[in-house]
């Protein structure tokens, strides 16, 4: 009896809250909604993967629509022109972090730390420091290229050992390990052998981060935070919290080790440089150091590994493209042991293939949410201040008004009549505006060096289950469903 009364009381409070939210004036088109649940039923009906559900809704109702999820008004952007305009506006630079995701990630429901989900002066200070520090560490330059090439050698050795078993293999974990080592070298100045206990611990923590993405983003738990107190959401919430707490503890211990061994005249990595700058501004404190390091770890590892998994899946499904890329790579490498960034200019079709992989295998199909700081006028409509903005780049990457036969994997769409590679700004792999990915230069380098050297050294073909599926898994970063392939050394 008491439980029924409690449920009724909670429903009443939720209804009052939602009705109050509806009064938030937006003169932007909105699909029909449930009086209590808003557009949550429409989302569930449209699909279990958030970006796919959003695409179906926008295809029916337009490129700029209003949604209400869990009592929160938001604007869904699905057109490139609208996205470019909004993301370039100073009134849409703030981040709108999901409360439940923030609680799991940083341990705080309301307080935001780090650079990814912060806003205002805190974000500007941390972003400025981050950009300067990454430059000082040789980000995207010769120093970081040597780091990536070193990891490329380890990666190829590991995959070579896997290939010798003559069994089909799942490359997801080994790609994760390579990407983790690159970012951990930047953050903490060290790398781990692939079978090291600390590597296993980092991978387990990364799994918790990915679980949070799948079970929170676009799901009821993300829209209605108090569901974390009730089954079945409670178990998922606690599992995510435990994994992220272990990762925060791991990074905290690493920061303490750096404090104990800090040499001001010889900073080794991101943590050292942050420690040397503590107290220089209002937001340069240890809590922001911890979450900023966590930001780099989470954003810089899974994105690269998922991109590589999509690359392998698409090349296996398109052996003609794989062969053409290999022929171009063979001509470029000469007698060198590895392809380097200096070879890029000789590889137009390979560059086009990578860009097409990013278009079709979109690893961040929903840009991290933004929030308007002031009213924003667009196309005769007004987005009020303090409104969440979600941008669905998946729709843009697959829109026939931008791309001919968008479902087709065709790198030649980025090759002009002279055989030269031509980039297209509508491939939004790294975002736009001042919130554009801080690690873009390193991510581009990793993708290029890992992929070109692997494809030059090995051929990838379907496993016993056939070609990999491209069906998305959803989450913070999107990857294909798990698959195995056969790996054959070419030499």
PDB file of C-alpha atoms in Angstrom, residues 275-394:
ATOM      1  CA  UNK A 275      50.919  20.647 -11.081  1.00  0.00           C
ATOM      2  CA  UNK A 276      53.405  23.398 -11.882  1.00  0.00           C
ATOM      3  CA  UNK A 277      50.527  25.713 -12.775  1.00  0.00           C
ATOM      4  CA  UNK A 278      48.363  24.994  -9.715  1.00  0.00           C
ATOM      5  CA  UNK A 279      46.875  28.159  -8.228  1.00  0.00           C
ATOM      6  CA  UNK A 280      47.791  30.356 -11.190  1.00  0.00           C
ATOM      7  CA  UNK A 281      44.099  31.014 -11.841  1.00  0.00           C
ATOM      8  CA  UNK A 282      40.857  30.402  -9.982  1.00  0.00           C
ATOM      9  CA  UNK A 283      40.177  27.047 -11.612  1.00  0.00           C
ATOM     10  CA  UNK A 284      43.682  25.576 -11.727  1.00  0.00           C
ATOM     11  CA  UNK A 285      43.175  23.251  -8.765  1.00  0.00           C
ATOM     12  CA  UNK A 286      43.614  19.547  -8.053  1.00  0.00           C
ATOM     13  CA  UNK A 287      39.979  18.643  -8.639  1.00  0.00           C
ATOM     14  CA  UNK A 288      40.165  20.103 -12.140  1.00  0.00           C
ATOM     15  CA  UNK A 289      43.487  18.329 -12.694  1.00  0.00           C
ATOM     16  CA  UNK A 290      41.889  14.993 -11.822  1.00  0.00           C
ATOM     17  CA  UNK A 291      38.855  15.417 -14.071  1.00  0.00           C
ATOM     18  CA  UNK A 292      40.861  17.007 -16.914  1.00  0.00           C
ATOM     19  CA  UNK A 293      43.160  13.971 -16.915  1.00  0.00           C
ATOM     20  CA  UNK A 294      40.054  11.786 -16.866  1.00  0.00           C
ATOM     21  CA  UNK A 295      38.678  13.812 -19.796  1.00  0.00           C
ATOM     22  CA  UNK A 296      41.792  13.138 -21.853  1.00  0.00           C
ATOM     23  CA  UNK A 297      41.760   9.451 -20.974  1.00  0.00           C
ATOM     24  CA  UNK A 298      38.097   8.882 -21.809  1.00  0.00           C
ATOM     25  CA  UNK A 299      37.929  11.067 -24.919  1.00  0.00           C
ATOM     26  CA  UNK A 300      41.280  10.070 -26.356  1.00  0.00           C
ATOM     27  CA  UNK A 301      41.227   6.286 -26.153  1.00  0.00           C
ATOM     28  CA  UNK A 302      37.851   4.811 -27.057  1.00  0.00           C
ATOM     29  CA  UNK A 303      37.364   7.186 -29.996  1.00  0.00           C
ATOM     30  CA  UNK A 304      40.504   5.970 -31.754  1.00  0.00           C
ATOM     31  CA  UNK A 305      39.849   2.271 -31.140  1.00  0.00           C
ATOM     32  CA  UNK A 306      36.229   2.478 -32.347  1.00  0.00           C
ATOM     33  CA  UNK A 307      37.332   4.372 -35.442  1.00  0.00           C
ATOM     34  CA  UNK A 308      39.845   1.623 -36.218  1.00  0.00           C
ATOM     35  CA  UNK A 309      37.189  -1.057 -35.709  1.00  0.00           C
ATOM     36  CA  UNK A 310      34.925   0.703 -38.200  1.00  0.00           C
ATOM     37  CA  UNK A 311      37.890   0.977 -40.577  1.00  0.00           C
ATOM     38  CA  UNK A 312      38.552  -2.773 -40.482  1.00  0.00           C
ATOM     39  CA  UNK A 313      34.838  -3.585 -40.806  1.00  0.00           C
ATOM     40  CA  UNK A 314      34.421  -1.338 -43.843  1.00  0.00           C
ATOM     41  CA  UNK A 315      37.590  -2.571 -45.558  1.00  0.00           C
ATOM     42  CA  UNK A 316      36.545  -6.192 -45.023  1.00  0.00           C
ATOM     43  CA  UNK A 317      33.137  -5.407 -46.516  1.00  0.00           C
ATOM     44  CA  UNK A 318      34.784  -3.584 -49.436  1.00  0.00           C
ATOM     45  CA  UNK A 319      37.808  -5.674 -50.501  1.00  0.00           C
ATOM     46  CA  UNK A 320      38.218  -3.658 -53.706  1.00  0.00           C
ATOM     47  CA  UNK A 321      38.831  -0.528 -51.641  1.00  0.00           C
ATOM     48  CA  UNK A 322      41.218  -2.416 -49.347  1.00  0.00           C
ATOM     49  CA  UNK A 323      43.217  -3.618 -52.360  1.00  0.00           C
ATOM     50  CA  UNK A 324      43.386  -0.151 -53.925  1.00  0.00           C
ATOM     51  CA  UNK A 325      44.593   1.353 -50.636  1.00  0.00           C
ATOM     52  CA  UNK A 326      47.260  -1.353 -50.309  1.00  0.00           C
ATOM     53  CA  UNK A 327      48.520  -0.683 -53.823  1.00  0.00           C
ATOM     54  CA  UNK A 328      48.843   3.023 -53.044  1.00  0.00           C
ATOM     55  CA  UNK A 329      50.602   2.291 -49.744  1.00  0.00           C
ATOM     56  CA  UNK A 330      53.039  -0.152 -51.361  1.00  0.00           C
ATOM     57  CA  UNK A 331      54.070   2.502 -53.867  1.00  0.00           C
ATOM     58  CA  UNK A 332      54.560   5.118 -51.147  1.00  0.00           C
ATOM     59  CA  UNK A 333      56.495   3.187 -48.511  1.00  0.00           C
ATOM     60  CA  UNK A 334      59.531   2.386 -50.629  1.00  0.00           C
ATOM     61  CA  UNK A 335      62.158   0.622 -48.537  1.00  0.00           C
ATOM     62  CA  UNK A 336      61.130   2.215 -45.245  1.00  0.00           C
ATOM     63  CA  UNK A 337      60.036   0.061 -42.293  1.00  0.00           C
ATOM     64  CA  UNK A 338      56.993   2.249 -41.578  1.00  0.00           C
ATOM     65  CA  UNK A 339      54.848   4.833 -43.283  1.00  0.00           C
ATOM     66  CA  UNK A 340      55.121   8.267 -41.664  1.00  0.00           C
ATOM     67  CA  UNK A 341      53.179  11.520 -41.776  1.00  0.00           C
ATOM     68  CA  UNK A 342      55.476  12.770 -44.543  1.00  0.00           C
ATOM     69  CA  UNK A 343      53.983  10.093 -46.833  1.00  0.00           C
ATOM     70  CA  UNK A 344      50.492  11.544 -46.510  1.00  0.00           C
ATOM     71  CA  UNK A 345      50.819  13.831 -49.521  1.00  0.00           C
ATOM     72  CA  UNK A 346      51.425  10.760 -51.729  1.00  0.00           C
ATOM     73  CA  UNK A 347      48.274   8.978 -50.553  1.00  0.00           C
ATOM     74  CA  UNK A 348      45.159  10.780 -51.852  1.00  0.00           C
ATOM     75  CA  UNK A 349      42.969   7.665 -52.116  1.00  0.00           C
ATOM     76  CA  UNK A 350      44.019   6.512 -48.653  1.00  0.00           C
ATOM     77  CA  UNK A 351      43.122   9.921 -47.219  1.00  0.00           C
ATOM     78  CA  UNK A 352      39.783   9.770 -49.017  1.00  0.00           C
ATOM     79  CA  UNK A 353      39.182   6.297 -47.572  1.00  0.00           C
ATOM     80  CA  UNK A 354      39.855   7.488 -44.027  1.00  0.00           C
ATOM     81  CA  UNK A 355      37.447  10.400 -44.467  1.00  0.00           C
ATOM     82  CA  UNK A 356      34.776   8.070 -45.866  1.00  0.00           C
ATOM     83  CA  UNK A 357      35.323   5.763 -42.877  1.00  0.00           C
ATOM     84  CA  UNK A 358      34.649   8.735 -40.598  1.00  0.00           C
ATOM     85  CA  UNK A 359      31.520   9.621 -42.562  1.00  0.00           C
ATOM     86  CA  UNK A 360      29.991   6.132 -42.580  1.00  0.00           C
ATOM     87  CA  UNK A 361      31.469   4.884 -39.296  1.00  0.00           C
ATOM     88  CA  UNK A 362      30.539   7.959 -37.297  1.00  0.00           C
ATOM     89  CA  UNK A 363      31.942   7.394 -33.805  1.00  0.00           C
ATOM     90  CA  UNK A 364      30.340  10.509 -32.261  1.00  0.00           C
ATOM     91  CA  UNK A 365      26.928  10.590 -33.973  1.00  0.00           C
ATOM     92  CA  UNK A 366      25.497  12.955 -31.352  1.00  0.00           C
ATOM     93  CA  UNK A 367      27.718  15.905 -30.497  1.00  0.00           C
ATOM     94  CA  UNK A 368      28.112  16.484 -26.745  1.00  0.00           C
ATOM     95  CA  UNK A 369      25.162  18.660 -25.688  1.00  0.00           C
ATOM     96  CA  UNK A 370      25.475  22.426 -25.577  1.00  0.00           C
ATOM     97  CA  UNK A 371      23.447  25.008 -23.694  1.00  0.00           C
ATOM     98  CA  UNK A 372      22.474  28.495 -24.806  1.00  0.00           C
ATOM     99  CA  UNK A 373      23.652  31.304 -22.530  1.00  0.00           C
ATOM    100  CA  UNK A 374      21.403  33.871 -24.250  1.00  0.00           C
ATOM    101  CA  UNK A 375      18.461  33.689 -26.692  1.00  0.00           C
ATOM    102  CA  UNK A 376      19.637  32.576 -30.124  1.00  0.00           C
ATOM    103  CA  UNK A 377      17.809  33.546 -33.324  1.00  0.00           C
ATOM    104  CA  UNK A 378      17.894  31.075 -36.202  1.00  0.00           C
ATOM    105  CA  UNK A 379      15.719  30.854 -39.313  1.00  0.00           C
ATOM    106  CA  UNK A 380      12.916  32.954 -37.850  1.00  0.00           C
ATOM    107  CA  UNK A 381      12.830  30.909 -34.642  1.00  0.00           C
ATOM    108  CA  UNK A 382      14.185  31.696 -31.200  1.00  0.00           C
ATOM    109  CA  UNK A 383      16.061  29.262 -28.996  1.00  0.00           C
ATOM    110  CA  UNK A 384      15.695  30.660 -25.461  1.00  0.00           C
ATOM    111  CA  UNK A 385      18.555  30.959 -23.018  1.00  0.00           C
ATOM    112  CA  UNK A 386      19.366  27.878 -20.931  1.00  0.00           C
ATOM    113  CA  UNK A 387      18.132  25.437 -23.596  1.00  0.00           C
ATOM    114  CA  UNK A 388      19.962  22.187 -24.309  1.00  0.00           C
ATOM    115  CA  UNK A 389      21.062  21.711 -27.927  1.00  0.00           C
ATOM    116  CA  UNK A 390      21.684  18.239 -29.325  1.00  0.00           C
ATOM    117  CA  UNK A 391      23.280  17.944 -32.769  1.00  0.00           C
ATOM    118  CA  UNK A 392      22.780  14.670 -34.634  1.00  0.00           C
ATOM    119  CA  UNK A 393      25.699  14.417 -37.055  1.00  0.00           C
ATOM    120  CA  UNK A 394      24.576  10.908 -38.031  1.00  0.00           C
TER     121      UNK A 394
END
